[in-house]
PDB file of C-alpha atoms in Angstrom:
ATOM      1  CA  MET A   1     215.564  43.976  35.647  1.00  0.00           C
ATOM      2  CA  MET A   2     217.660  41.388  37.503  1.00  0.00           C
ATOM      3  CA  LEU A   3     218.520  43.960  40.145  1.00  0.00           C
ATOM      4  CA  SER A   4     214.873  44.776  40.934  1.00  0.00           C
ATOM      5  CA  TRP A   5     214.011  41.065  41.170  1.00  0.00           C
ATOM      6  CA  ARG A   6     216.822  40.493  43.680  1.00  0.00           C
ATOM      7  CA  GLY A   7     215.702  43.522  45.647  1.00  0.00           C
ATOM      8  CA  ALA A   8     212.156  42.199  45.814  1.00  0.00           C
ATOM      9  CA  VAL A   9     213.353  38.766  46.963  1.00  0.00           C
ATOM     10  CA  ALA A  10     215.614  40.351  49.571  1.00  0.00           C
ATOM     11  CA  GLY A  11     212.727  42.512  50.775  1.00  0.00           C
ATOM     12  CA  LEU A  12     210.427  39.519  51.108  1.00  0.00           C
ATOM     13  CA  PHE A  13     213.114  37.572  52.954  1.00  0.00           C
ATOM     14  CA  LEU A  14     213.698  40.455  55.368  1.00  0.00           C
ATOM     15  CA  ALA A  15     209.957  40.858  55.941  1.00  0.00           C
ATOM     16  CA  GLY A  16     209.711  37.132  56.690  1.00  0.00           C
ATOM     17  CA  LEU A  17     212.524  37.385  59.205  1.00  0.00           C
ATOM     18  CA  LEU A  18     210.904  40.341  60.909  1.00  0.00           C
ATOM     19  CA  LEU A  19     207.555  38.572  61.123  1.00  0.00           C
ATOM     20  CA  GLY A  20     209.172  35.373  62.317  1.00  0.00           C
ATOM     21  CA  HIS A  21     210.961  37.136  65.141  1.00  0.00           C
ATOM     22  CA  ALA A  22     208.086  39.332  66.236  1.00  0.00           C
ATOM     23  CA  SER A  23     207.859  39.739  69.965  1.00  0.00           C
ATOM     24  CA  ALA A  24     205.330  37.633  71.842  1.00  0.00           C
ATOM     25  CA  ASP A  25     204.027  40.853  73.360  1.00  0.00           C
ATOM     26  CA  GLU A  26     203.075  42.271  69.976  1.00  0.00           C
ATOM     27  CA  ALA A  27     199.470  42.003  68.888  1.00  0.00           C
ATOM     28  CA  CYS A  28     198.480  38.926  66.926  1.00  0.00           C
ATOM     29  CA  GLY A  29     196.809  40.126  63.747  1.00  0.00           C
ATOM     30  CA  LEU A  30     194.158  37.391  63.768  1.00  0.00           C
ATOM     31  CA  CYS A  31     193.720  37.187  67.531  1.00  0.00           C
ATOM     32  CA  ALA A  32     190.465  38.253  69.142  1.00  0.00           C
ATOM     33  CA  LYS A  33     190.317  41.763  70.535  1.00  0.00           C
ATOM     34  CA  GLN A  34     187.387  40.788  72.742  1.00  0.00           C
ATOM     35  CA  ILE A  35     185.300  37.723  73.436  1.00  0.00           C
ATOM     36  CA  VAL A  36     181.771  37.202  74.662  1.00  0.00           C
ATOM     37  CA  THR A  37     181.331  34.479  77.255  1.00  0.00           C
ATOM     38  CA  ASN A  38     179.027  33.269  80.006  1.00  0.00           C
ATOM     39  CA  SER A  39     179.639  31.454  83.288  1.00  0.00           C
ATOM     40  CA  GLU A  40     179.316  28.004  81.735  1.00  0.00           C
ATOM     41  CA  LEU A  41     181.848  28.678  78.965  1.00  0.00           C
ATOM     42  CA  ALA A  42     184.142  30.549  81.343  1.00  0.00           C
ATOM     43  CA  GLY A  43     184.180  27.545  83.670  1.00  0.00           C
ATOM     44  CA  CYS A  44     184.911  25.252  80.747  1.00  0.00           C
ATOM     45  CA  PHE A  45     187.776  27.533  79.627  1.00  0.00           C
ATOM     46  CA  LEU A  46     189.254  27.530  83.119  1.00  0.00           C
ATOM     47  CA  ASP A  47     188.940  23.718  83.300  1.00  0.00           C
ATOM     48  CA  GLN A  48     190.840  23.413  80.000  1.00  0.00           C
ATOM     49  CA  TYR A  49     193.324  26.230  80.672  1.00  0.00           C
ATOM     50  CA  ASP A  50     196.249  23.874  81.363  1.00  0.00           C
ATOM     51  CA  GLN A  51     195.726  22.188  77.989  1.00  0.00           C
ATOM     52  CA  PHE A  52     195.677  25.528  76.182  1.00  0.00           C
ATOM     53  CA  ALA A  53     198.778  26.695  78.096  1.00  0.00           C
ATOM     54  CA  LYS A  54     200.736  23.611  76.956  1.00  0.00           C
ATOM     55  CA  THR A  55     200.361  24.661  73.316  1.00  0.00           C
ATOM     56  CA  SER A  56     203.774  25.531  71.889  1.00  0.00           C
ATOM     57  CA  SER A  57     202.580  28.139  69.371  1.00  0.00           C
ATOM     58  CA  GLU A  58     202.206  31.836  70.119  1.00  0.00           C
ATOM     59  CA  ALA A  59     198.650  31.893  68.726  1.00  0.00           C
ATOM     60  CA  ILE A  60     196.279  29.531  70.523  1.00  0.00           C
ATOM     61  CA  VAL A  61     193.020  28.219  69.135  1.00  0.00           C
ATOM     62  CA  VAL A  62     190.428  28.069  71.894  1.00  0.00           C
ATOM     63  CA  ASP A  63     187.589  25.722  71.020  1.00  0.00           C
ATOM     64  CA  LEU A  64     184.843  25.487  73.607  1.00  0.00           C
ATOM     65  CA  SER A  65     182.256  24.042  71.235  1.00  0.00           C
ATOM     66  CA  ASN A  66     182.102  20.818  73.292  1.00  0.00           C
ATOM     67  CA  CYS A  67     181.213  22.832  76.398  1.00  0.00           C
ATOM     68  CA  GLY A  68     177.787  23.786  77.547  1.00  0.00           C
ATOM     69  CA  SER A  69     174.560  21.989  78.019  1.00  0.00           C
ATOM     70  CA  ARG A  70     172.110  21.933  75.179  1.00  0.00           C
ATOM     71  CA  GLY A  71     169.008  21.386  77.337  1.00  0.00           C
ATOM     72  CA  VAL A  72     169.091  24.678  79.237  1.00  0.00           C
ATOM     73  CA  VAL A  73     166.439  27.215  78.292  1.00  0.00           C
ATOM     74  CA  GLU A  74     168.002  30.585  77.566  1.00  0.00           C
ATOM     75  CA  ALA A  75     166.765  33.678  79.379  1.00  0.00           C
ATOM     76  CA  LEU A  76     164.397  35.863  77.395  1.00  0.00           C
ATOM     77  CA  PRO A  77     166.201  38.793  75.787  1.00  0.00           C
ATOM     78  CA  SER A  78     165.406  42.274  77.009  1.00  0.00           C
ATOM     79  CA  PRO A  79     163.198  44.279  74.626  1.00  0.00           C
ATOM     80  CA  ASN A  80     165.921  46.916  74.202  1.00  0.00           C
ATOM     81  CA  LYS A  81     168.919  44.768  73.407  1.00  0.00           C
ATOM     82  CA  ALA A  82     169.461  41.044  72.968  1.00  0.00           C
ATOM     83  CA  PRO A  83     172.411  39.594  74.871  1.00  0.00           C
ATOM     84  CA  ALA A  84     175.468  38.971  72.734  1.00  0.00           C
ATOM     85  CA  GLU A  85     175.972  35.399  71.559  1.00  0.00           C
ATOM     86  CA  PRO A  86     178.939  33.795  73.393  1.00  0.00           C
ATOM     87  CA  ASP A  87     182.066  32.950  71.404  1.00  0.00           C
ATOM     88  CA  VAL A  88     182.879  29.248  71.459  1.00  0.00           C
ATOM     89  CA  GLN A  89     185.861  29.389  69.096  1.00  0.00           C
ATOM     90  CA  PHE A  90     188.491  32.118  68.960  1.00  0.00           C
ATOM     91  CA  LEU A  91     192.208  32.715  68.476  1.00  0.00           C
ATOM     92  CA  ILE A  92     194.246  34.386  71.210  1.00  0.00           C
ATOM     93  CA  SER A  93     197.909  35.025  71.917  1.00  0.00           C
ATOM     94  CA  ARG A  94     199.772  33.421  74.796  1.00  0.00           C
ATOM     95  CA  LEU A  95     199.668  36.748  76.643  1.00  0.00           C
ATOM     96  CA  GLN A  96     195.905  37.017  76.087  1.00  0.00           C
ATOM     97  CA  LEU A  97     195.450  33.437  77.342  1.00  0.00           C
ATOM     98  CA  ASP A  98     196.906  34.296  80.740  1.00  0.00           C
ATOM     99  CA  CYS A  99     195.097  37.631  80.824  1.00  0.00           C
ATOM    100  CA  LEU A 100     191.745  35.999  80.023  1.00  0.00           C
ATOM    101  CA  LYS A 101     192.271  33.511  82.841  1.00  0.00           C
ATOM    102  CA  GLU A 102     192.945  36.357  85.285  1.00  0.00           C
ATOM    103  CA  LYS A 103     189.882  38.306  84.135  1.00  0.00           C
ATOM    104  CA  LEU A 104     187.608  35.262  84.427  1.00  0.00           C
ATOM    105  CA  GLU A 105     188.903  34.540  87.939  1.00  0.00           C
ATOM    106  CA  ALA A 106     188.397  38.129  89.107  1.00  0.00           C
ATOM    107  CA  PRO A 107     186.150  38.330  92.172  1.00  0.00           C
ATOM    108  CA  GLY A 108     182.679  39.667  91.486  1.00  0.00           C
ATOM    109  CA  ILE A 109     182.757  39.256  87.696  1.00  0.00           C
ATOM    110  CA  VAL A 110     179.235  39.000  86.240  1.00  0.00           C
ATOM    111  CA  LEU A 111     179.110  36.597  83.289  1.00  0.00           C
ATOM    112  CA  ASP A 112     175.407  35.880  82.835  1.00  0.00           C
ATOM    113  CA  PRO A 113     173.506  36.130  80.590  1.00  0.00           C
ATOM    114  CA  SER A 114     176.754  37.075  78.774  1.00  0.00           C
ATOM    115  CA  ALA A 115     179.747  39.322  79.274  1.00  0.00           C
ATOM    116  CA  THR A 116     182.165  40.931  76.848  1.00  0.00           C
ATOM    117  CA  ILE A 117     185.775  40.507  77.935  1.00  0.00           C
ATOM    118  CA  ASP A 118     188.209  43.037  76.482  1.00  0.00           C
ATOM    119  CA  LEU A 119     191.438  41.326  75.401  1.00  0.00           C
ATOM    120  CA  ASP A 120     192.842  44.394  73.691  1.00  0.00           C
ATOM    121  CA  SER A 121     193.859  45.700  77.125  1.00  0.00           C
ATOM    122  CA  CYS A 122     196.020  42.611  77.773  1.00  0.00           C
ATOM    123  CA  ARG A 123     199.568  43.940  77.568  1.00  0.00           C
TER     124      ARG A 123
END
């Protein structure tokens, strides 16, 4: 019985080491695979990008809940499909942070009424 207990502890320790030393390029299990944004939130993200980039952790909490004007009347949804609600809080990896910035700065990107940005392709 003592042997199996030691084996379990050793296994947990090894798993912790492996998780602790995971590459920054590996997918973050809780990180967003895609986000929905609009031009107002995208601009706010880009304005705050330097603050997010200074974060020392590999997983970055993006909170844009203070962004946006409350007095703007939203466009009427199309009868076929309502536009997706923009994400104001999400978790992304450092790699995804830089990738999201690049995607939002891409010429000709259409963000309104909302756009879904794929972060799963950020490698």
